[in-house]
Amino acid sequence: MGSGQVTDWQGKNVTVAGLGVSGIPAAKVLHGLGAKITVVNDGDDARARAQAAELEALGITVRLGDGATLPEGTELIVTAPGWKPDKPLFAAAHEAGVEVWGDVELAWRLRGPEAAPWLAVTGTNGKTTTVQMLAAILKAAGLRTAAVGNIGVSLLDAVLGEEQYDVLAVELSSYQLHWAPSVRAHSAAVLNLAPDHLDWHGSMEAYARDKGRIYEGNRVACVYNVADKATEDLVREADVEEGCRAIGFTLGTPGPSQLGVVEGILVDRAFVEDRQKNAQELAEVADVNPPAPHNIANALAAAALARAYGVPPKAVRDGLRAFTPDAHRIAHVADVAGVAYVDDSKATNTHAAEASLAAYESIVWIAGGLAKGAVFEELVAKSAQRLRAAVLIGADRGLIREALARHAPEVPVVDLDRTDTGAMLAAVQEAQRLAQPGDTVLLAPACASMDMFANYNQRGDVFAEAVRELGASA
């Protein structure tokens, strides 16, 4: 199928892998364009059967409980991003010379000739916040935009819908990038790189390589994190268009071609005349909500991409002021008896938890859940000085307990040997007992939630509910 636009889908045999949030829209869109669609899905439960019935009513073939076999005559596979590259279906496709696209690749190929350019963001943590900040800044500049990709509007809707956009703020996961070989952004940022999803990618090298794809073919700016050398290495390795620049962001004083912080001011030394001598003030640290260090880094990355697109400084400030963070992302729930209770249930890996723990001075830490292969040594070693106590819940809490015993032996630990939803109330009560006025009780689990909860949203909601119960009885 080559790398050009596919204009004639009539009668093409396309296999869609996965009945998920990306699979169903992809199947419907391609069916509408005249392709012959077969959807294959590993699962065969009541939900899958209901989804299958909806697609079959349109004339789409669905095979449940068989995601391994390549359907006869397949000319292209469009896969859900979560499907691992080592699945037998993809080996069969490789053997038969059949291309595999993800939902992002499909959206890219279906763009019209006048399509809005993409400003793209990836990284282990902070992607969603940065993309939302970027969209807020672009809107403040009067541009028609949306936060799309992993969040907000689906990319297929953004590309094919009625709404006309000037520019899109696109969040891309490592999974999506793996299956999106021909995406070429106007400018892109890799916020950070830490071990995550290694069970999917197979190795840290493969994970980094997939993240680095975001820089391929960038036209104006490759934005990297000065504090994370791995992100700069990816820029060096990328094949970009002539004249594309490497732009760093730093929490320190910026050098030429960088954005950074000087005396509480976010400044730009990249997109100014004579960057050896000049710096442009963009916003104050106080304009960033919340002004925790990792979030200021997110704001600088968003500002760099917006400035690469030509947005004026005032729009950066106005956009950052207008931005409100997502639920369960360092959300202040309440103060009870002089102790702050903060919900960062979205800290589902060690890197996110480390950023969260760095934002407070004296912490009673509620942690634990599903570790997904993570190790906690470095997280605990770096955060030990800030911990007043720890309360552990969830299936893999033993790994955190061992790291605390090794690197923070003086920190009191309560090990709640529970994985039921009600354990959160007990955890909050234990944390209250251990906390002193001026402390922060921080839910930053460093683990996934599915051992105890439907998702991290539910985990955060249950935490907030438990805190409210404390407040009511205080």
mmCIF file with all atom_site columns, N, CA, C and O in Angstrom, residues 2-4 101 105 108-109 179-185 213 216:
data_model
loop_
_atom_site.group_PDB
_atom_site.id
_atom_site.type_symbol
_atom_site.label_atom_id
_atom_site.label_alt_id
_atom_site.label_comp_id
_atom_site.label_asym_id
_atom_site.label_entity_id
_atom_site.label_seq_id
_atom_site.pdbx_PDB_ins_code
_atom_site.Cartn_x
_atom_site.Cartn_y
_atom_site.Cartn_z
_atom_site.occupancy
_atom_site.B_iso_or_equiv
_atom_site.pdbx_formal_charge
_atom_site.auth_seq_id
_atom_site.auth_comp_id
_atom_site.auth_asym_id
_atom_site.auth_atom_id
_atom_site.pdbx_PDB_model_num
ATOM 1  N N  . GLY A 1 2   ? 2.155  1.113  0.117  1.00 0.00 ? 2   GLY A N  1
ATOM 2  C CA . GLY A 1 2   ? 3.044  2.273  0.021  1.00 0.00 ? 2   GLY A CA 1
ATOM 3  C C  . GLY A 1 2   ? 2.770  3.296  1.104  1.00 0.00 ? 2   GLY A C  1
ATOM 4  O O  . GLY A 1 2   ? 1.984  3.070  1.994  1.00 0.00 ? 2   GLY A O  1
ATOM 5  N N  . SER A 1 3   ? 3.433  4.455  1.012  1.00 0.00 ? 3   SER A N  1
ATOM 6  C CA . SER A 1 3   ? 3.270  5.435  2.086  1.00 0.00 ? 3   SER A CA 1
ATOM 7  C C  . SER A 1 3   ? 2.406  6.616  1.669  1.00 0.00 ? 3   SER A C  1
ATOM 8  O O  . SER A 1 3   ? 2.210  7.536  2.421  1.00 0.00 ? 3   SER A O  1
ATOM 9  N N  . GLY A 1 4   ? 1.883  6.589  0.431  1.00 0.00 ? 4   GLY A N  1
ATOM 10 C CA . GLY A 1 4   ? 1.048  7.714  0.001  1.00 0.00 ? 4   GLY A CA 1
ATOM 11 C C  . GLY A 1 4   ? -0.353 7.597  0.563  1.00 0.00 ? 4   GLY A C  1
ATOM 12 O O  . GLY A 1 4   ? -0.667 6.701  1.312  1.00 0.00 ? 4   GLY A O  1
ATOM 13 N N  . TRP A 1 101 ? -1.175 -1.221 10.324 1.00 0.00 ? 101 TRP A N  1
ATOM 14 C CA . TRP A 1 101 ? -1.303 0.169  10.755 1.00 0.00 ? 101 TRP A CA 1
ATOM 15 C C  . TRP A 1 101 ? -2.025 0.205  12.090 1.00 0.00 ? 101 TRP A C  1
ATOM 16 O O  . TRP A 1 101 ? -2.865 -0.628 12.377 1.00 0.00 ? 101 TRP A O  1
ATOM 17 N N  . GLU A 1 105 ? -1.977 5.824  12.552 1.00 0.00 ? 105 GLU A N  1
ATOM 18 C CA . GLU A 1 105 ? -1.529 5.732  11.155 1.00 0.00 ? 105 GLU A CA 1
ATOM 19 C C  . GLU A 1 105 ? -2.725 5.873  10.209 1.00 0.00 ? 105 GLU A C  1
ATOM 20 O O  . GLU A 1 105 ? -2.658 6.585  9.201  1.00 0.00 ? 105 GLU A O  1
ATOM 21 N N  . TRP A 1 108 ? -3.802 9.425  10.061 1.00 0.00 ? 108 TRP A N  1
ATOM 22 C CA . TRP A 1 108 ? -2.828 10.205 9.288  1.00 0.00 ? 108 TRP A CA 1
ATOM 23 C C  . TRP A 1 108 ? -3.050 10.006 7.789  1.00 0.00 ? 108 TRP A C  1
ATOM 24 O O  . TRP A 1 108 ? -3.029 10.950 7.009  1.00 0.00 ? 108 TRP A O  1
ATOM 25 N N  . ARG A 1 109 ? -3.278 8.757  7.384  1.00 0.00 ? 109 ARG A N  1
ATOM 26 C CA . ARG A 1 109 ? -3.456 8.457  5.953  1.00 0.00 ? 109 ARG A CA 1
ATOM 27 C C  . ARG A 1 109 ? -4.788 8.974  5.410  1.00 0.00 ? 109 ARG A C  1
ATOM 28 O O  . ARG A 1 109 ? -4.922 9.177  4.211  1.00 0.00 ? 109 ARG A O  1
ATOM 29 N N  . TRP A 1 179 ? 2.931  1.587  15.881 1.00 0.00 ? 179 TRP A N  1
ATOM 30 C CA . TRP A 1 179 ? 2.131  1.223  14.706 1.00 0.00 ? 179 TRP A CA 1
ATOM 31 C C  . TRP A 1 179 ? 1.849  2.423  13.799 1.00 0.00 ? 179 TRP A C  1
ATOM 32 O O  . TRP A 1 179 ? 0.873  2.424  13.067 1.00 0.00 ? 179 TRP A O  1
ATOM 33 N N  . ALA A 1 180 ? 2.669  3.468  13.863 1.00 0.00 ? 180 ALA A N  1
ATOM 34 C CA . ALA A 1 180 ? 2.405  4.676  13.053 1.00 0.00 ? 180 ALA A CA 1
ATOM 35 C C  . ALA A 1 180 ? 3.661  5.123  12.303 1.00 0.00 ? 180 ALA A C  1
ATOM 36 O O  . ALA A 1 180 ? 4.195  6.191  12.549 1.00 0.00 ? 180 ALA A O  1
ATOM 37 N N  . PRO A 1 181 ? 4.137  4.305  11.346 1.00 0.00 ? 181 PRO A N  1
ATOM 38 C CA . PRO A 1 181 ? 5.437  4.602  10.723 1.00 0.00 ? 181 PRO A CA 1
ATOM 39 C C  . PRO A 1 181 ? 5.487  5.864  9.871  1.00 0.00 ? 181 PRO A C  1
ATOM 40 O O  . PRO A 1 181 ? 6.545  6.444  9.699  1.00 0.00 ? 181 PRO A O  1
ATOM 41 N N  . SER A 1 182 ? 4.345  6.323  9.322  1.00 0.00 ? 182 SER A N  1
ATOM 42 C CA . SER A 1 182 ? 4.482  7.449  8.390  1.00 0.00 ? 182 SER A CA 1
ATOM 43 C C  . SER A 1 182 ? 4.004  8.789  8.936  1.00 0.00 ? 182 SER A C  1
ATOM 44 O O  . SER A 1 182 ? 3.987  9.776  8.225  1.00 0.00 ? 182 SER A O  1
ATOM 45 N N  . VAL A 1 183 ? 3.642  8.841  10.225 1.00 0.00 ? 183 VAL A N  1
ATOM 46 C CA . VAL A 1 183 ? 3.225  10.120 10.819 1.00 0.00 ? 183 VAL A CA 1
ATOM 47 C C  . VAL A 1 183 ? 4.403  11.100 10.816 1.00 0.00 ? 183 VAL A C  1
ATOM 48 O O  . VAL A 1 183 ? 5.523  10.747 11.184 1.00 0.00 ? 183 VAL A O  1
ATOM 49 N N  . ARG A 1 184 ? 4.133  12.326 10.395 1.00 0.00 ? 184 ARG A N  1
ATOM 50 C CA . ARG A 1 184 ? 5.157  13.373 10.365 1.00 0.00 ? 184 ARG A CA 1
ATOM 51 C C  . ARG A 1 184 ? 4.574  14.632 11.005 1.00 0.00 ? 184 ARG A C  1
ATOM 52 O O  . ARG A 1 184 ? 3.715  15.297 10.427 1.00 0.00 ? 184 ARG A O  1
ATOM 53 N N  . ALA A 1 185 ? 5.042  14.955 12.195 1.00 0.00 ? 185 ALA A N  1
ATOM 54 C CA . ALA A 1 185 ? 4.486  16.109 12.915 1.00 0.00 ? 185 ALA A CA 1
ATOM 55 C C  . ALA A 1 185 ? 5.160  17.405 12.468 1.00 0.00 ? 185 ALA A C  1
ATOM 56 O O  . ALA A 1 185 ? 6.293  17.395 11.981 1.00 0.00 ? 185 ALA A O  1
ATOM 57 N N  . ARG A 1 213 ? 10.146 7.698  17.474 1.00 0.00 ? 213 ARG A N  1
ATOM 58 C CA . ARG A 1 213 ? 9.506  7.824  16.150 1.00 0.00 ? 213 ARG A CA 1
ATOM 59 C C  . ARG A 1 213 ? 8.759  9.142  16.012 1.00 0.00 ? 213 ARG A C  1
ATOM 60 O O  . ARG A 1 213 ? 8.490  9.598  14.901 1.00 0.00 ? 213 ARG A O  1
ATOM 61 N N  . GLU A 1 216 ? 10.474 11.745 13.843 1.00 0.00 ? 216 GLU A N  1
ATOM 62 C CA . GLU A 1 216 ? 10.760 11.488 12.424 1.00 0.00 ? 216 GLU A CA 1
ATOM 63 C C  . GLU A 1 216 ? 10.046 12.498 11.530 1.00 0.00 ? 216 GLU A C  1
ATOM 64 O O  . GLU A 1 216 ? 8.824  12.663 11.621 1.00 0.00 ? 216 GLU A O  1
#
